[in-house]
Short mmCIF file of C-alpha atoms in Angstrom, two decimals:
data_model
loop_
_atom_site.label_atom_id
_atom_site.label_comp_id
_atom_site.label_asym_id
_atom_site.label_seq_id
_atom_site.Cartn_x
_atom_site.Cartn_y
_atom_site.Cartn_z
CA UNK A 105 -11.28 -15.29 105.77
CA UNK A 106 -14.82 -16.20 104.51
CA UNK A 107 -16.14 -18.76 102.71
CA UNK A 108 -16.66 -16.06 99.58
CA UNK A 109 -13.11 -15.24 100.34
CA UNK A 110 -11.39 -18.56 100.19
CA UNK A 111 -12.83 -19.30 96.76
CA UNK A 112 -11.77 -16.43 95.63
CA UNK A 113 -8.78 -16.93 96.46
CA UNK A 114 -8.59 -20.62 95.18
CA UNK A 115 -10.00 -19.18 91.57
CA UNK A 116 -7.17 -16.65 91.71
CA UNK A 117 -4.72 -19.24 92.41
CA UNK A 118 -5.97 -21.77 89.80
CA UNK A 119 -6.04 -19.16 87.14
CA UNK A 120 -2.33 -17.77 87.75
CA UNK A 121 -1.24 -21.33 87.48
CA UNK A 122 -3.45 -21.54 83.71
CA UNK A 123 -1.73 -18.11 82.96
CA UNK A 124 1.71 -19.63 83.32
CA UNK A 125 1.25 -22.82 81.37
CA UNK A 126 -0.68 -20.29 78.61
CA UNK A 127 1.09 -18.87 75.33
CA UNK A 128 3.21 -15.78 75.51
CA UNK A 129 1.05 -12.67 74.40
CA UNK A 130 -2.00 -12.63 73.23
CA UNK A 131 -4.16 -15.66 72.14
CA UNK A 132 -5.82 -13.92 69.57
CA UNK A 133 -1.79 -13.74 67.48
CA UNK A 134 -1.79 -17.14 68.56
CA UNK A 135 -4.37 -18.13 65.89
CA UNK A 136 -3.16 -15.81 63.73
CA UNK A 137 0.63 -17.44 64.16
CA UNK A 138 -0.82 -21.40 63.55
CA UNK A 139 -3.18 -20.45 60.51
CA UNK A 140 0.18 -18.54 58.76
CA UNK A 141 2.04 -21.66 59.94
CA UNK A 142 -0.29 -23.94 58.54
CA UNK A 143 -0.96 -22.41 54.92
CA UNK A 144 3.23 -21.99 54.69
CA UNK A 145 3.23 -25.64 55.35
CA UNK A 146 0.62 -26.77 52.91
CA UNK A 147 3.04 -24.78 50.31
CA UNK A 148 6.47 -26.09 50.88
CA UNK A 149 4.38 -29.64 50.75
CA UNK A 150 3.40 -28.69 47.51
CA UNK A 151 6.72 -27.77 47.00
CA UNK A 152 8.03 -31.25 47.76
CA UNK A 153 5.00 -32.97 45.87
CA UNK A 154 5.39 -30.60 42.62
CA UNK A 155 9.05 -31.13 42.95
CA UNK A 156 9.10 -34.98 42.64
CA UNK A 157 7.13 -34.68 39.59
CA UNK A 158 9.98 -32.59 37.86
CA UNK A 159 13.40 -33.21 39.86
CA UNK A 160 15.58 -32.60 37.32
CA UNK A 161 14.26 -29.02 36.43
CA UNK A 162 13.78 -28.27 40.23
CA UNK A 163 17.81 -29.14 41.33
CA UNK A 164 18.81 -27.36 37.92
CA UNK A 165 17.24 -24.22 38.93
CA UNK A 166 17.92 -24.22 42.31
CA UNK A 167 21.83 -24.19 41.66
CA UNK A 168 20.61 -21.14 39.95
CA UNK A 169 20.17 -19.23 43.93
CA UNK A 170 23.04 -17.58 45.95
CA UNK A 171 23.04 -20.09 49.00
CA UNK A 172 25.12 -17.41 50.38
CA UNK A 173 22.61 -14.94 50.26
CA UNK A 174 20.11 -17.67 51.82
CA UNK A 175 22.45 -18.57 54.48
CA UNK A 176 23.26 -14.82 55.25
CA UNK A 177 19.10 -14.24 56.10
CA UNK A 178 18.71 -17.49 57.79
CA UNK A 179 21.69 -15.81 60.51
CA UNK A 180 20.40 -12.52 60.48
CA UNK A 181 17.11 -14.06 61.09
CA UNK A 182 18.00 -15.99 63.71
CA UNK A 183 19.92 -13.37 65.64
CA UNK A 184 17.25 -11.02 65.35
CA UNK A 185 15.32 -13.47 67.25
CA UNK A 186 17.76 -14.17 69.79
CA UNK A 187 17.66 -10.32 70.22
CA UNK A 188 13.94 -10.12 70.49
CA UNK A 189 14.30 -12.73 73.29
CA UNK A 190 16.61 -10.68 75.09
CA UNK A 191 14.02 -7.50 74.62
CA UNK A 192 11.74 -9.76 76.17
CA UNK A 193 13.89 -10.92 79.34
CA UNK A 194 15.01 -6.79 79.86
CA UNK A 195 10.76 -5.86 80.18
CA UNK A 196 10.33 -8.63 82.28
CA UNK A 197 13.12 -6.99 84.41
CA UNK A 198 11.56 -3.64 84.22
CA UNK A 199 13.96 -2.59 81.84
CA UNK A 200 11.95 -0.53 79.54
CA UNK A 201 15.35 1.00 77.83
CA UNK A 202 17.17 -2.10 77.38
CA UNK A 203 14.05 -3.77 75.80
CA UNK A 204 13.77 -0.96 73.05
CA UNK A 205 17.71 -1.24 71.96
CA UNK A 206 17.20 -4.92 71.83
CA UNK A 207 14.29 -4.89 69.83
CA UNK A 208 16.24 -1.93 67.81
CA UNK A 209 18.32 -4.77 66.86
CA UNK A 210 16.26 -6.92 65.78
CA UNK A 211 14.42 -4.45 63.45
CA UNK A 212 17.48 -3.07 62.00
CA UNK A 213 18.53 -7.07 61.21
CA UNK A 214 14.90 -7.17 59.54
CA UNK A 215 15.97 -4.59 57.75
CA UNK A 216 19.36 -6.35 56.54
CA UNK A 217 17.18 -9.08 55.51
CA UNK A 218 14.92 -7.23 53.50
CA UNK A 219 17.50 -5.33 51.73
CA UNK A 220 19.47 -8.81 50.89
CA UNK A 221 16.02 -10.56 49.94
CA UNK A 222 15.45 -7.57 47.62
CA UNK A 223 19.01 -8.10 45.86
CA UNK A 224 18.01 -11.59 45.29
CA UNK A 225 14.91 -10.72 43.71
CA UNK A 226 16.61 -8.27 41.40
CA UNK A 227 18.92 -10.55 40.40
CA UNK A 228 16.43 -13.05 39.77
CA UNK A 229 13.59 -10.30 37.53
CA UNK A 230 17.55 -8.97 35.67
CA UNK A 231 17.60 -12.28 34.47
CA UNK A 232 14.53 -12.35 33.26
CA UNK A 233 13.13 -14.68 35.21
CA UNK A 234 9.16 -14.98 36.33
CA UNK A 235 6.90 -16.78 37.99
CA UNK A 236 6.16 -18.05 34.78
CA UNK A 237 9.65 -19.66 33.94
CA UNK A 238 9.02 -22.74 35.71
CA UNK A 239 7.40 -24.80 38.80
CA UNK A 240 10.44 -24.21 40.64
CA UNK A 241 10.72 -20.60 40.58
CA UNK A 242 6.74 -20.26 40.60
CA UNK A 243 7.31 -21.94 44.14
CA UNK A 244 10.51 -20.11 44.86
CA UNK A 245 9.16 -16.72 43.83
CA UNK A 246 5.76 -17.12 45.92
CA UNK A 247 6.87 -18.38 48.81
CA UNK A 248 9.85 -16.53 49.67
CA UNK A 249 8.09 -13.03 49.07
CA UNK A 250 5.25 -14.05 50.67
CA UNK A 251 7.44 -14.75 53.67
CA UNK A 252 9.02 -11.34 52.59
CA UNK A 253 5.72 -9.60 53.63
CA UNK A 254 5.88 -11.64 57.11
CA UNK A 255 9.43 -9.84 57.70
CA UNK A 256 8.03 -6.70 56.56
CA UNK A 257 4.90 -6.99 58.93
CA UNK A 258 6.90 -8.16 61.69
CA UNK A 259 8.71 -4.61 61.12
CA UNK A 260 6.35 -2.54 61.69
CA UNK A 261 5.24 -4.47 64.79
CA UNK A 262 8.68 -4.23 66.09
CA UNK A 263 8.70 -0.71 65.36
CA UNK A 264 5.44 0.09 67.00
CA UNK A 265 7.17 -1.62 70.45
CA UNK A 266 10.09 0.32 69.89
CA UNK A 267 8.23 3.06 69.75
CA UNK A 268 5.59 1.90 73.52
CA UNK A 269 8.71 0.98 75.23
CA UNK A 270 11.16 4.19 74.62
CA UNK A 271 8.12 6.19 75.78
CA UNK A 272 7.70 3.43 78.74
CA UNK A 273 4.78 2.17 77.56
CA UNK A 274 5.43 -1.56 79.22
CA UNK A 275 6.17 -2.35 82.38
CA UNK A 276 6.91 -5.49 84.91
CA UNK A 277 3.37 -6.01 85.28
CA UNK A 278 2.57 -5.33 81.59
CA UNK A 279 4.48 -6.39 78.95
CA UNK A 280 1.77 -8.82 77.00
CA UNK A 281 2.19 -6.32 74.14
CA UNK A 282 6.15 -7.23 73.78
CA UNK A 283 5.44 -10.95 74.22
CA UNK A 284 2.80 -10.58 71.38
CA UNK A 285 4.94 -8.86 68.41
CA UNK A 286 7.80 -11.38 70.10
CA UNK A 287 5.76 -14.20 69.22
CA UNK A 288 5.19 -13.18 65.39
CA UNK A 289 9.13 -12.09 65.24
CA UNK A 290 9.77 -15.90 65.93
CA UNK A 291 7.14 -17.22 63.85
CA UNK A 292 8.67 -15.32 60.78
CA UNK A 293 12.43 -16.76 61.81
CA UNK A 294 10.65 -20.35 62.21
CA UNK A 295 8.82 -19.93 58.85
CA UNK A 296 12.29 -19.46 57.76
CA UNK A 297 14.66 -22.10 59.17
CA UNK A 298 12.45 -24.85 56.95
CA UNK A 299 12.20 -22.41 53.85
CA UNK A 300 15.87 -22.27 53.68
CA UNK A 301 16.97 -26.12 53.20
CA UNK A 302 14.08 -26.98 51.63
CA UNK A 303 14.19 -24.55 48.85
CA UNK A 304 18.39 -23.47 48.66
CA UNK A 305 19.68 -26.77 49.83
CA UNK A 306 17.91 -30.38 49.66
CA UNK A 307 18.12 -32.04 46.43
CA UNK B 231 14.93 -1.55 94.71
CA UNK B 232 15.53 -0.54 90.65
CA UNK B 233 19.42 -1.19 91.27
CA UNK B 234 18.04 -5.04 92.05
CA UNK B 235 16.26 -4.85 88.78
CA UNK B 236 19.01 -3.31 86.74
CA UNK B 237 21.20 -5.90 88.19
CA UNK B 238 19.66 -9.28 86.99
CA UNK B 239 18.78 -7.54 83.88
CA UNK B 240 22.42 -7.20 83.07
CA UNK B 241 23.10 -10.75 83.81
CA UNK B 242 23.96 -12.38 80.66
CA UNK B 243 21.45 -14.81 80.01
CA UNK B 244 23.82 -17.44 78.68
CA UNK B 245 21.21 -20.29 78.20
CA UNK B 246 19.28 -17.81 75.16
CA UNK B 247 22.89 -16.89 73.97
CA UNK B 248 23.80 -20.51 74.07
CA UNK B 249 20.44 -21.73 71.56
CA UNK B 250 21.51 -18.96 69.46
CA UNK B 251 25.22 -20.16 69.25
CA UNK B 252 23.73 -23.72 68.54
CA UNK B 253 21.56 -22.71 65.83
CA UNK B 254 24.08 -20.58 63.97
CA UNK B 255 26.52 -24.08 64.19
CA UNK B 256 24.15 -26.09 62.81
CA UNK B 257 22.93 -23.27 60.30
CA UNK B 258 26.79 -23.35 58.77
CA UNK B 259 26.56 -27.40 59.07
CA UNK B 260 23.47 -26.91 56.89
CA UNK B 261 25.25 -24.74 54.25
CA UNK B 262 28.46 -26.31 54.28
CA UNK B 263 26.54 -29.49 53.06
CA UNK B 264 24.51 -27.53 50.66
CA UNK B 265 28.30 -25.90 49.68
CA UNK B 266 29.39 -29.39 48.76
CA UNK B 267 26.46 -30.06 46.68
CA UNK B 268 25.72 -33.52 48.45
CA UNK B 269 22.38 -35.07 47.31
CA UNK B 270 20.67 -38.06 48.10
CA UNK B 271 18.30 -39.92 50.91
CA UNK B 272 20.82 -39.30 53.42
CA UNK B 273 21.58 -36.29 52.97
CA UNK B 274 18.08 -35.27 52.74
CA UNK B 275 17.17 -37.04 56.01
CA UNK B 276 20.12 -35.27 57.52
CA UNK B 277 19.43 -32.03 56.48
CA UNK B 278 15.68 -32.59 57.96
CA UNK B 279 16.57 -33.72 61.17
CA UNK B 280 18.97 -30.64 61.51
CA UNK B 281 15.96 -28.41 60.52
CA UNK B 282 13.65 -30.09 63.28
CA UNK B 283 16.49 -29.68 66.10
CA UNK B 284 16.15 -25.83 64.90
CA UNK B 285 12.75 -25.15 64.59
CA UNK B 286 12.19 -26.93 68.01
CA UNK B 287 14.76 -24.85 69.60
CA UNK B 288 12.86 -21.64 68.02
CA UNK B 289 9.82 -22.59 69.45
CA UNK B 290 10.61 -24.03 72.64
CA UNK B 291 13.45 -22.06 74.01
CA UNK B 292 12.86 -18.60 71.71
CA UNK B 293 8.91 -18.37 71.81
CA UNK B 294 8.66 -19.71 75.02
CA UNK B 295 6.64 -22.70 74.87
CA UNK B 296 8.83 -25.26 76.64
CA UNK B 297 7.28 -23.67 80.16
CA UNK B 298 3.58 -24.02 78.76
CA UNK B 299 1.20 -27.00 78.04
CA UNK B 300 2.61 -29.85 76.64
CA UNK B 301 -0.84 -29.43 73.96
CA UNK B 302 1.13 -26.23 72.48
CA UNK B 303 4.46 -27.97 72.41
CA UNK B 304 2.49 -30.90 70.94
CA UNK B 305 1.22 -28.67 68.34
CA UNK B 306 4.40 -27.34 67.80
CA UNK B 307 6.32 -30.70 67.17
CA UNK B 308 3.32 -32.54 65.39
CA UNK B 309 3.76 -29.60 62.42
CA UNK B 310 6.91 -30.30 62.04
CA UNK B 311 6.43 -34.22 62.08
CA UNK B 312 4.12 -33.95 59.40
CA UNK B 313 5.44 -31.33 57.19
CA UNK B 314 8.61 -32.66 57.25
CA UNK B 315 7.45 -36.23 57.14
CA UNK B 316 5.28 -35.60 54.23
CA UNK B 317 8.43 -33.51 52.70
CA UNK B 318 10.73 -36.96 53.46
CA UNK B 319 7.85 -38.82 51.70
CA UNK B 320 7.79 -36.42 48.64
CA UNK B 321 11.77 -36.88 47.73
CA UNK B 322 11.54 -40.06 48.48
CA UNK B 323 8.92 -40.18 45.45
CA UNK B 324 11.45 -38.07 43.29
CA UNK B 325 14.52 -40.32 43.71
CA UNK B 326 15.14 -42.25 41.21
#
C-alpha cells in the first residue's frame, strides 16, 4: 500500500466513524427540526408566562377541552412513530416492502390524528369560540394548529417515501431519504408529548 | 443471501416495541392524573418529569440519537431542561 494509499484509507476510516456518531438523515432537516423546535418552545413558554398572569381564566377554559380527544392523538402519535421506527429498521434490512407498510401505518395514524384534531376544532368554532375569546384559547388555538400543519407536512413526506420505497427507491446502502422524513415524523410526535400536558392537563 | 436479510428483518425488535409500550403507560399515567383533576406544585412537577422521561425516550431511542454525539443528545436534553424549567418557573409564579 502507498503512502497516498494509507491516508486514504485513514481519512476513510475517520470519516465512517464521524458518519456514525452524525444525525440520522440529512443535516440540512436537522436545522430545519431545531429552529421548529425552538420557536414551539418559545410559545408554550409564553404559554406558561401568559398563563400565570391569568390562572383562573386559563384552568377554567381548559376544562373546556376533551382530554380524551388529547390523549387519543398523543397514542396515535406515538405509535405512528414507533411504526416509522420500524420502517426504518426493515430499509436498513433491505426490506424495501416492509418499510412502505410500516410507514403506511404511520401515515394512515396521521391521518386519524388529523381527522380527530379537526373534530376538536369544530367543536371548539360550533361554540363560537375564537382566537379572540381569550389568552387561553388564543394560545390553544395557535399552537395546536400550527402543530396541525407539522402533522400535515409530515404527511406528505411520509407519503412521498411510501411512494420511493414501493417502487424500491431505497436500498441497504441508501436509505438517508427514510431516515430524513423519519426524523421530522418524530419531531412532530416530540412537539407533541409536551403540547399535550402542558395545554390539556397541568393546572 | 436475501433469505438472511428477510430473516433479521422479521425479528421483532422488542427493545423499539418495548419504548413504545413505556410511553403509552406513562401517557395513560399522564391522563389518568389529568382525569382526576389533581392540581398543584406536585402534581405539576410530576407531570413534567413524566413528559421529560418521554420526550427523551422519543429522541434518544425513536430518532436515534442515543448512538450519536453526546453534543446532539446534549442539545436534545438542554431544550427540554429549559423549556420545562422555565415552564416549572412560570406556574410556580401563578400559584397562589
Amino acid at each position: 500500500m502507498t503512502k497516498t494509499q494509507n491516508i486514504g484509507t485513514r481519512l476513510n476510516i475517520s470519516t465512517n466513524t464521524l458518519n456514525k456518531e452524525d444525525l440520522p438523515g440529512d443535516f440540512a432537516l436537522w436545522i430545519f427540526i431545531f429552529a421548529e423546535m425552538l420557536a414551539f418552545g418559545v410559545l408554550f413558554v409564553a404559554y406558561a408566562f401568559a398563563r400565570a398572569k391569568d390562572v383562573a381564566i386559563f384552568n377554567e377554559s381548559q376544562l373546556t377541552l376533551s382530554l380524551s380527544s388529547g390523549v387519543i392523538n398523543t397514542l396515535v402519535l406515538i405509535t405512528s412513530s414507533y411504526f416509522v421506527v420500524r420502517g426504518v429498521s426493515a430499509i436498513k434490512h433491505g426490506s424495501s416492502k416492509h418499510c412502505a407498510y410500516f410507514l403506511t401505518g404511520a401515515f394512515l395514524l396521521g391521518g386519524v390524528f388529523v381527522c380527530v384534531k379537526m373534530w376538536e376544532f369544530n367543536a371548539k368554532f360550533s361554540a363560537g369560540i375564537t382566537m379572540s375569546t381569550n389568552n387561553f384559547y388564543m394560545f390553544y388555538l395557535s399552537l395546536t394548529f400550527f402543530h396541525f400543519m407539522h402533522v400535515l407536512m409530515g404527511m406528505v413526506i411520509l407519503g412521498y417515501i411510501i411512494i420511493k420505497s414501493l417502487r424500491s427507491g431505497y436500498s441497504v446502502q441508501d436509505y438517508v431519504g427514510v431516515e430524513t422524513g423519519a426524523s421530522f415524523w418524530h419531531m412532530v410526535d416530540f412537539l407533541w408529548i409536551i403540547l399535550f400536558p402542558l395545554i390539556y392537563i397541568i393546572r | 443471501m436475501m433469505s438472511d436479510i428477510q430473516k433479521t428483518e422479521n425479528k421483532p425488535n422488542y427493545f423499539s416495541t418495548a419504548i413504545w409500550l413505556v410511553l403509552v403507560a406513562l401517557t395513560i399515567v399522564s391522563f389518568c392524573i389529568g382525569e382526576t383533576g389533581m392540581q398543584g406544585q406536585d402534581v405539576m412537577l410530576t407531570l413534567l418529569a413524566i413528559t421529560m422521561i418521554k420526550s427523551q425516550l422519543v429522541a434518544n431511542y425513536f430518532m436515534g440519537l442515543y448512538k450519536t454525539k453526546l453534543l446532539w443528545r446534549g442539545i436534545m436534553f438542554s431544550y427540554f431542561v429549559i423549556v420545562g424549567g422555565l415552564i416549572a418557573l412560570a406556574y410556580l409564579k401563578g400559584i397562589p
